Short mmCIF file of C-alpha atoms and ligand atoms in Angstrom, two decimals:
data_model
loop_
_atom_site.label_atom_id
_atom_site.label_comp_id
_atom_site.label_asym_id
_atom_site.label_seq_id
_atom_site.Cartn_x
_atom_site.Cartn_y
_atom_site.Cartn_z
CA MET A 1 -24.41 -67.85 77.65
CA ALA A 2 -26.80 -70.59 76.56
CA GLU A 3 -24.84 -73.84 75.27
CA THR A 4 -24.08 -73.77 71.76
CA PHE A 5 -25.35 -76.80 69.92
CA SER A 6 -24.11 -77.33 66.36
CA LEU A 7 -24.00 -79.64 63.35
CA ILE A 8 -21.21 -79.97 60.63
CA ILE A 9 -21.36 -82.35 57.83
CA HIS A 10 -19.05 -83.09 54.98
CA GLY A 11 -19.27 -84.82 51.39
CA GLY A 12 -15.67 -85.79 51.10
CA SER A 13 -12.25 -84.39 50.37
CA ALA A 14 -11.57 -84.27 46.62
CA SER A 15 -9.64 -82.47 43.63
CA TYR A 16 -11.42 -82.21 40.14
CA ASP A 17 -11.52 -79.99 37.33
CA LEU A 18 -14.85 -78.00 37.36
CA ASN A 19 -14.08 -77.33 33.44
CA ASP A 20 -15.25 -80.96 32.94
CA PRO A 21 -19.13 -80.58 32.83
CA VAL A 22 -19.61 -83.81 34.61
CA GLU A 23 -17.64 -83.03 37.47
CA ALA A 24 -19.10 -79.38 37.42
CA ALA A 25 -22.82 -80.96 37.35
CA ASN A 26 -21.73 -83.39 40.28
CA HIS A 27 -20.48 -80.47 42.34
CA LYS A 28 -23.75 -78.64 41.87
CA GLU A 29 -25.84 -81.58 43.03
CA GLN A 30 -23.51 -81.89 45.82
CA GLU A 31 -23.80 -78.52 46.84
CA GLN A 32 -27.79 -78.50 46.41
CA ALA A 33 -27.87 -81.63 48.67
CA LEU A 34 -25.69 -80.54 51.24
CA ALA A 35 -27.77 -77.09 51.71
CA ARG A 36 -31.18 -79.04 52.25
CA ILE A 37 -29.61 -81.62 54.39
CA ILE A 38 -27.75 -79.48 56.73
CA GLU A 39 -31.37 -77.88 57.08
CA SER A 40 -33.45 -80.88 57.57
CA GLY A 41 -30.83 -81.83 60.32
CA TRP A 42 -30.74 -78.73 61.84
CA LYS A 43 -34.40 -78.91 62.52
CA ARG A 44 -34.17 -82.17 64.24
CA LEU A 45 -30.96 -80.69 66.45
CA ALA A 46 -32.97 -77.43 66.99
CA ARG A 47 -36.13 -79.45 68.34
CA GLY A 48 -34.06 -81.32 70.73
CA ASP A 49 -33.00 -84.64 69.15
CA ARG A 50 -30.15 -86.40 70.46
CA SER A 51 -26.92 -85.99 68.56
CA ILE A 52 -26.64 -89.45 67.64
CA ASP A 53 -30.00 -89.56 66.33
CA VAL A 54 -29.15 -86.52 64.09
CA VAL A 55 -25.89 -87.70 62.97
CA GLU A 56 -27.61 -91.05 61.90
CA TYR A 57 -30.45 -89.24 59.97
CA VAL A 58 -28.17 -86.80 58.27
CA ILE A 59 -25.61 -89.62 57.20
CA ASN A 60 -28.79 -91.56 55.77
CA LEU A 61 -29.75 -88.77 53.68
CA LEU A 62 -26.33 -88.28 52.29
CA GLU A 63 -26.32 -91.98 51.67
CA GLU A 64 -29.69 -91.64 49.71
CA THR A 65 -28.28 -89.07 47.62
CA PRO A 66 -26.47 -90.42 44.32
CA CYS A 67 -23.74 -87.53 43.76
CA PHE A 68 -21.80 -88.80 46.94
CA ASN A 69 -19.72 -91.86 47.47
CA SER A 70 -21.63 -93.64 50.00
CA GLY A 71 -24.93 -95.72 49.86
CA ILE A 72 -26.05 -95.18 46.27
CA GLY A 73 -23.46 -93.66 44.24
CA ALA A 74 -20.68 -95.52 46.28
CA ALA A 75 -17.17 -96.16 44.57
CA ILE A 76 -17.21 -99.04 42.20
CA GLY A 77 -14.01 -101.86 43.22
CA ALA A 78 -11.72 -103.24 40.89
CA GLU A 79 -14.01 -106.59 40.42
CA ARG A 80 -16.89 -104.17 40.12
CA GLN A 81 -17.83 -104.99 43.60
CA ILE A 82 -19.72 -102.50 46.02
CA GLU A 83 -18.27 -102.64 49.55
CA LEU A 84 -19.46 -100.14 52.11
CA ASP A 85 -17.65 -98.95 55.18
CA ALA A 86 -19.10 -96.97 58.18
CA SER A 87 -18.65 -95.94 61.90
CA ILE A 88 -20.52 -94.10 64.20
CA MET A 89 -19.51 -93.13 67.96
CA VAL A 90 -21.67 -91.63 70.76
CA GLY A 91 -19.30 -89.16 72.66
CA ASP A 92 -20.92 -89.62 76.25
CA THR A 93 -20.19 -93.37 76.74
CA LEU A 94 -17.49 -93.97 74.02
CA GLN A 95 -20.03 -96.69 72.84
CA CYS A 96 -19.40 -97.14 69.32
CA GLY A 97 -20.10 -99.36 66.17
CA ALA A 98 -18.59 -100.24 62.79
CA ALA A 99 -18.74 -102.55 59.86
CA ALA A 100 -16.56 -102.76 56.88
CA GLY A 101 -17.39 -104.57 53.72
CA ILE A 102 -21.24 -104.19 53.84
CA ARG A 103 -22.86 -105.85 51.08
CA GLY A 104 -26.25 -104.45 49.49
CA VAL A 105 -27.29 -102.15 52.02
CA PRO A 106 -27.45 -98.46 51.35
CA HIS A 107 -27.68 -97.25 54.87
CA ALA A 108 -24.33 -98.26 55.96
CA ILE A 109 -24.36 -95.73 58.88
CA SER A 110 -27.45 -97.76 60.30
CA VAL A 111 -25.74 -101.04 60.14
CA ALA A 112 -22.80 -99.72 62.27
CA ARG A 113 -25.60 -98.16 64.87
CA ALA A 114 -27.13 -101.54 64.85
CA ILE A 115 -23.98 -103.37 65.81
CA MET A 116 -23.56 -100.50 68.62
CA GLU A 117 -26.65 -101.20 69.90
CA LYS A 118 -27.64 -104.75 69.23
CA THR A 119 -24.44 -106.25 69.75
CA MET A 120 -21.42 -106.69 72.72
CA HIS A 121 -18.94 -105.66 69.84
CA VAL A 122 -17.70 -102.73 68.06
CA MET A 123 -16.98 -104.05 64.50
CA LEU A 124 -18.25 -106.59 62.32
CA VAL A 125 -17.04 -107.99 58.95
CA GLY A 126 -17.48 -110.87 56.52
CA ASP A 127 -19.94 -113.94 56.88
CA GLY A 128 -20.73 -112.90 60.45
CA LEU A 129 -21.64 -109.14 59.36
CA ASP A 130 -23.83 -110.68 56.56
CA ASN A 131 -25.73 -112.92 58.71
CA PHE A 132 -26.35 -109.98 61.24
CA ILE A 133 -27.62 -107.81 58.45
CA SER A 134 -30.05 -110.47 56.99
CA ALA A 135 -31.02 -111.27 60.82
CA LEU A 136 -32.04 -107.65 61.16
CA GLY A 137 -34.10 -107.67 57.85
CA PHE A 138 -32.33 -104.64 56.00
CA GLU A 139 -33.43 -104.23 52.21
CA ARG A 140 -30.70 -105.67 50.24
CA LEU A 141 -29.80 -104.24 46.64
CA ARG A 142 -27.59 -105.64 44.08
CA ASP A 143 -24.31 -104.19 43.47
CA GLU A 144 -25.67 -102.91 40.03
CA GLU A 145 -28.19 -101.17 41.89
CA PHE A 146 -25.42 -98.75 43.48
CA TYR A 147 -23.78 -97.98 40.25
CA THR A 148 -24.35 -94.23 38.88
CA ALA A 149 -23.40 -92.91 35.64
CA TYR A 150 -20.73 -90.72 37.57
CA GLN A 151 -19.04 -93.57 39.40
CA GLN A 152 -18.98 -95.91 36.30
CA ARG A 153 -17.25 -93.21 34.33
CA LEU A 154 -14.73 -92.57 36.96
CA TRP A 155 -14.25 -96.48 37.09
CA ASN A 156 -13.68 -96.53 33.19
CA MET A 157 -11.19 -93.69 33.29
CA TYR A 158 -9.16 -95.60 35.83
CA GLN A 159 -9.45 -98.68 34.08
CA GLU A 160 -8.03 -97.20 30.95
CA LEU A 161 -5.25 -95.53 32.97
CA ASP A 162 -4.16 -98.93 34.26
CA THR A 163 -3.52 -97.31 37.68
CA VAL A 164 -5.23 -96.66 40.76
CA PRO A 165 -4.78 -93.12 42.04
CA ALA A 166 -3.78 -92.64 45.54
CA HIS A 167 -6.86 -90.83 46.56
CA GLY A 168 -9.54 -92.20 44.22
CA GLY A 169 -12.43 -91.72 46.01
CA LYS A 170 -14.48 -88.43 45.95
CA GLY A 171 -17.65 -88.08 47.89
CA THR A 172 -17.36 -89.92 51.42
CA VAL A 173 -19.93 -88.57 54.00
CA GLY A 174 -19.59 -87.60 57.53
CA ALA A 175 -21.44 -85.80 60.34
CA VAL A 176 -20.67 -84.53 63.76
CA ALA A 177 -23.14 -83.09 66.05
CA ARG A 178 -23.30 -81.68 69.57
CA ASP A 179 -26.57 -81.60 70.94
CA SER A 180 -28.44 -79.10 73.54
CA LYS A 181 -27.51 -81.47 76.36
CA GLY A 182 -23.97 -81.43 75.36
CA SER A 183 -23.59 -84.94 73.92
CA ILE A 184 -21.43 -85.15 70.97
CA SER A 185 -21.66 -87.82 68.14
CA ALA A 186 -19.83 -88.33 65.16
CA GLY A 187 -20.30 -90.90 61.91
CA THR A 188 -18.45 -91.45 58.63
CA SER A 189 -19.99 -93.86 55.64
CA THR A 190 -18.41 -94.57 52.41
CA GLY A 191 -18.08 -96.81 49.35
CA GLY A 192 -13.99 -96.48 49.90
CA MET A 193 -11.88 -95.81 46.52
CA THR A 194 -12.58 -96.66 43.19
CA MET A 195 -10.70 -99.60 41.90
CA LYS A 196 -9.94 -101.02 45.43
CA MET A 197 -9.21 -104.45 45.77
CA ARG A 198 -11.92 -106.71 47.09
CA GLY A 199 -11.63 -106.77 51.04
CA ARG A 200 -9.96 -103.33 51.01
CA VAL A 201 -10.76 -101.34 54.31
CA GLY A 202 -10.04 -97.65 54.74
CA ASP A 203 -10.00 -95.37 57.54
CA SER A 204 -13.77 -94.61 57.50
CA PRO A 205 -14.95 -97.79 59.62
CA LEU A 206 -12.00 -97.54 62.15
CA ILE A 207 -12.67 -95.76 65.37
CA GLY A 208 -10.13 -93.63 66.00
CA ALA A 209 -8.91 -93.15 62.35
CA GLY A 210 -11.94 -92.13 60.45
CA THR A 211 -14.34 -91.34 63.56
CA TYR A 212 -14.03 -90.51 67.02
CA ALA A 213 -16.20 -88.57 69.55
CA ASP A 214 -15.90 -88.03 73.23
CA SER A 215 -18.23 -85.49 74.39
CA ARG A 216 -15.76 -84.16 77.22
CA TYR A 217 -13.56 -82.73 74.30
CA GLY A 218 -15.02 -83.13 70.96
CA GLY A 219 -16.18 -85.27 67.76
CA VAL A 220 -14.45 -85.78 64.34
CA SER A 221 -15.26 -87.31 61.05
CA CYS A 222 -12.49 -87.65 58.56
CA THR A 223 -12.29 -88.09 54.67
CA GLY A 224 -9.28 -88.73 52.20
CA TYR A 225 -6.70 -91.20 51.58
CA GLY A 226 -7.54 -93.79 53.88
CA GLU A 227 -4.30 -95.48 53.85
CA GLN A 228 -2.54 -92.72 55.28
CA ILE A 229 -5.22 -91.36 57.42
CA ILE A 230 -4.98 -94.93 59.31
CA LYS A 231 -1.21 -94.20 59.97
CA ILE A 232 -1.81 -91.26 61.92
CA GLY A 233 -5.07 -92.42 63.86
CA MET A 234 -6.21 -88.96 62.70
CA ALA A 235 -9.61 -88.64 64.60
CA ARG A 236 -8.34 -89.47 67.86
CA THR A 237 -5.30 -87.30 67.29
CA ALA A 238 -7.50 -84.56 66.90
CA ILE A 239 -9.29 -85.33 69.93
CA HIS A 240 -6.30 -85.78 71.96
CA LEU A 241 -5.17 -82.06 70.47
CA VAL A 242 -8.66 -80.78 71.77
CA LYS A 243 -8.05 -82.21 75.15
CA ASP A 244 -4.49 -80.50 75.59
CA GLY A 245 -6.17 -77.16 75.15
CA TYR A 246 -6.19 -76.49 71.11
CA THR A 247 -9.63 -75.52 69.55
CA SER A 248 -11.35 -77.78 67.15
CA GLN A 249 -9.98 -75.65 64.28
CA GLU A 250 -6.38 -75.84 65.42
CA ALA A 251 -6.74 -79.58 66.05
CA CYS A 252 -7.89 -80.01 62.25
CA ASP A 253 -5.33 -77.77 60.98
CA GLN A 254 -2.60 -79.66 62.81
CA CYS A 255 -3.96 -83.01 61.59
CA ILE A 256 -3.95 -82.25 58.46
CA ASP A 257 -0.52 -80.74 58.25
CA GLU A 258 0.66 -83.98 59.94
CA LEU A 259 -1.35 -86.06 57.10
CA GLY A 260 0.37 -83.87 54.11
CA GLN A 261 3.67 -84.55 55.45
CA LEU A 262 3.06 -88.23 54.22
CA LYS A 263 3.47 -89.52 50.82
CA GLN A 264 0.14 -88.67 49.14
CA GLY A 265 -1.31 -87.70 52.41
CA LEU A 266 -4.51 -86.00 50.91
CA GLY A 267 -7.72 -85.59 53.00
CA GLY A 268 -9.87 -83.55 55.21
CA MET A 269 -11.88 -83.78 58.30
CA ILE A 270 -14.67 -81.85 60.37
CA ALA A 271 -14.87 -81.41 64.17
CA ILE A 272 -17.04 -79.97 66.61
CA ASP A 273 -15.47 -79.18 70.45
CA ALA A 274 -17.04 -79.53 73.91
CA THR A 275 -18.12 -75.63 73.55
CA GLY A 276 -19.72 -76.31 70.19
CA ARG A 277 -17.21 -74.52 68.13
CA VAL A 278 -16.88 -76.12 64.77
CA GLY A 279 -13.66 -76.64 62.66
CA ALA A 280 -12.69 -78.16 59.53
CA CYS A 281 -9.54 -78.55 57.30
CA GLY A 282 -8.38 -80.28 54.42
CA ASN A 283 -5.45 -80.20 51.74
CA GLU A 284 -7.32 -81.09 48.44
CA ARG A 285 -8.98 -78.45 46.48
CA PHE A 286 -12.34 -79.04 47.55
CA LEU A 287 -13.99 -80.09 50.79
CA PRO A 288 -17.78 -79.89 50.65
CA VAL A 289 -19.04 -79.03 54.23
CA ALA A 290 -22.25 -77.35 55.66
CA PHE A 291 -22.46 -76.39 58.96
CA MET A 292 -24.82 -74.62 61.42
CA THR A 293 -24.68 -73.71 64.99
CA SER A 294 -27.02 -72.08 67.72
CA GLN A 295 -25.08 -69.00 67.18
CA GLN A 296 -25.74 -68.63 63.40
CA VAL A 297 -28.52 -67.30 61.84
CA GLU A 298 -28.43 -69.60 58.72
CA PRO A 299 -26.06 -72.14 57.74
CA VAL A 300 -22.93 -72.28 55.81
CA VAL A 301 -22.25 -74.10 52.72
CA GLU A 302 -18.73 -74.29 51.15
CA PHE A 303 -16.86 -76.35 48.89
CA ASP A 304 -13.69 -74.76 47.97
CA ILE A 305 -11.22 -75.18 50.69
CA SER A 306 -10.11 -71.33 50.63
CA SER A 307 -13.69 -70.47 50.99
CA LEU A 308 -14.35 -72.74 53.75
CA LYS A 309 -11.50 -71.42 55.37
CA ARG A 310 -12.73 -67.82 55.16
CA SER A 311 -15.89 -68.69 56.44
CA LEU A 312 -14.74 -70.74 59.46
CA LYS A 313 -12.63 -67.82 60.19
CA ALA A 314 -15.42 -65.44 60.03
CA LYS A 315 -17.64 -67.38 62.55
CA ARG A 316 -14.71 -67.63 64.99
N1 LIG B 1 -11.35 -92.19 53.51
C1 LIG B 1 -12.21 -92.98 52.44
C2 LIG B 1 -11.46 -94.33 52.09
O1 LIG B 1 -10.20 -94.08 52.52
C3 LIG B 1 -12.31 -92.41 51.18
C4 LIG B 1 -12.43 -90.78 51.08
O2 LIG B 1 -12.75 -90.23 52.05
O3 LIG B 1 -12.60 -90.23 50.09
O4 LIG B 1 -12.05 -95.24 52.00
#
């Protein structure tokens, strides 16, 4: 049988009330965007592009789409700051790049990739990151240019509540791809949590927590309450489970089960294993996911966690 190549993308673990017209409208926009972006990404993978290029490409598209919490539309921090986190990994070589607290650059995943390819380091933060970004000549926006009405409203709501919810971030994005040569890459990009402290870093830019790829076993991108995901090193834990013989789906199920045992352990993840099988799991009501494999005739796009589980089961 021909090698399976696959692409799976997510738009962040979340719980919200669809009776709220603003949430319902955002949900609709996300659904349309995922359907469009999986198609565009698939065209690239199907014509033979490398998994790393497809992962960066689809995440760039998600970052440009304001209904997601990444790039434009990122979550607004307590001081109304925009600080983006991202990481990317190539499973063939374990080469990876990451950045936390990125200011002014919507394509955070491309900053992570540039760190991977143009420096001898894995991760940059602070002034050094800023200087690196300037030297590369990335376009820089002001924080206000990232604000959307949706994120402003969320910020106002939390401000009035005078409390920061455990998982106050919805719409982080991520992607995992396995190309026709068997190379697996993964990436994650986020604005983090609404009302986060300046300087707060979640799981998304941490290799092993938010993102991991090893082409011998699989690739993973996580979403959810970063403070808890970090504690169980969720992305690499999943890859270890695959190494131990579990499928990508079983590995996701076990990781989310472990996450759920922690206080406010809310989140989700997507994965592809070395045979190209996709997996995903989450413990909030929504995990927007789209996936396509060379065994399918058309992409699957799901939002609701129970429909997602049904679709994944049907494809096994
Ligand atoms: N994991 C992200 C963070 O903690 C947020 C999310 O995925 O919703 O920054």
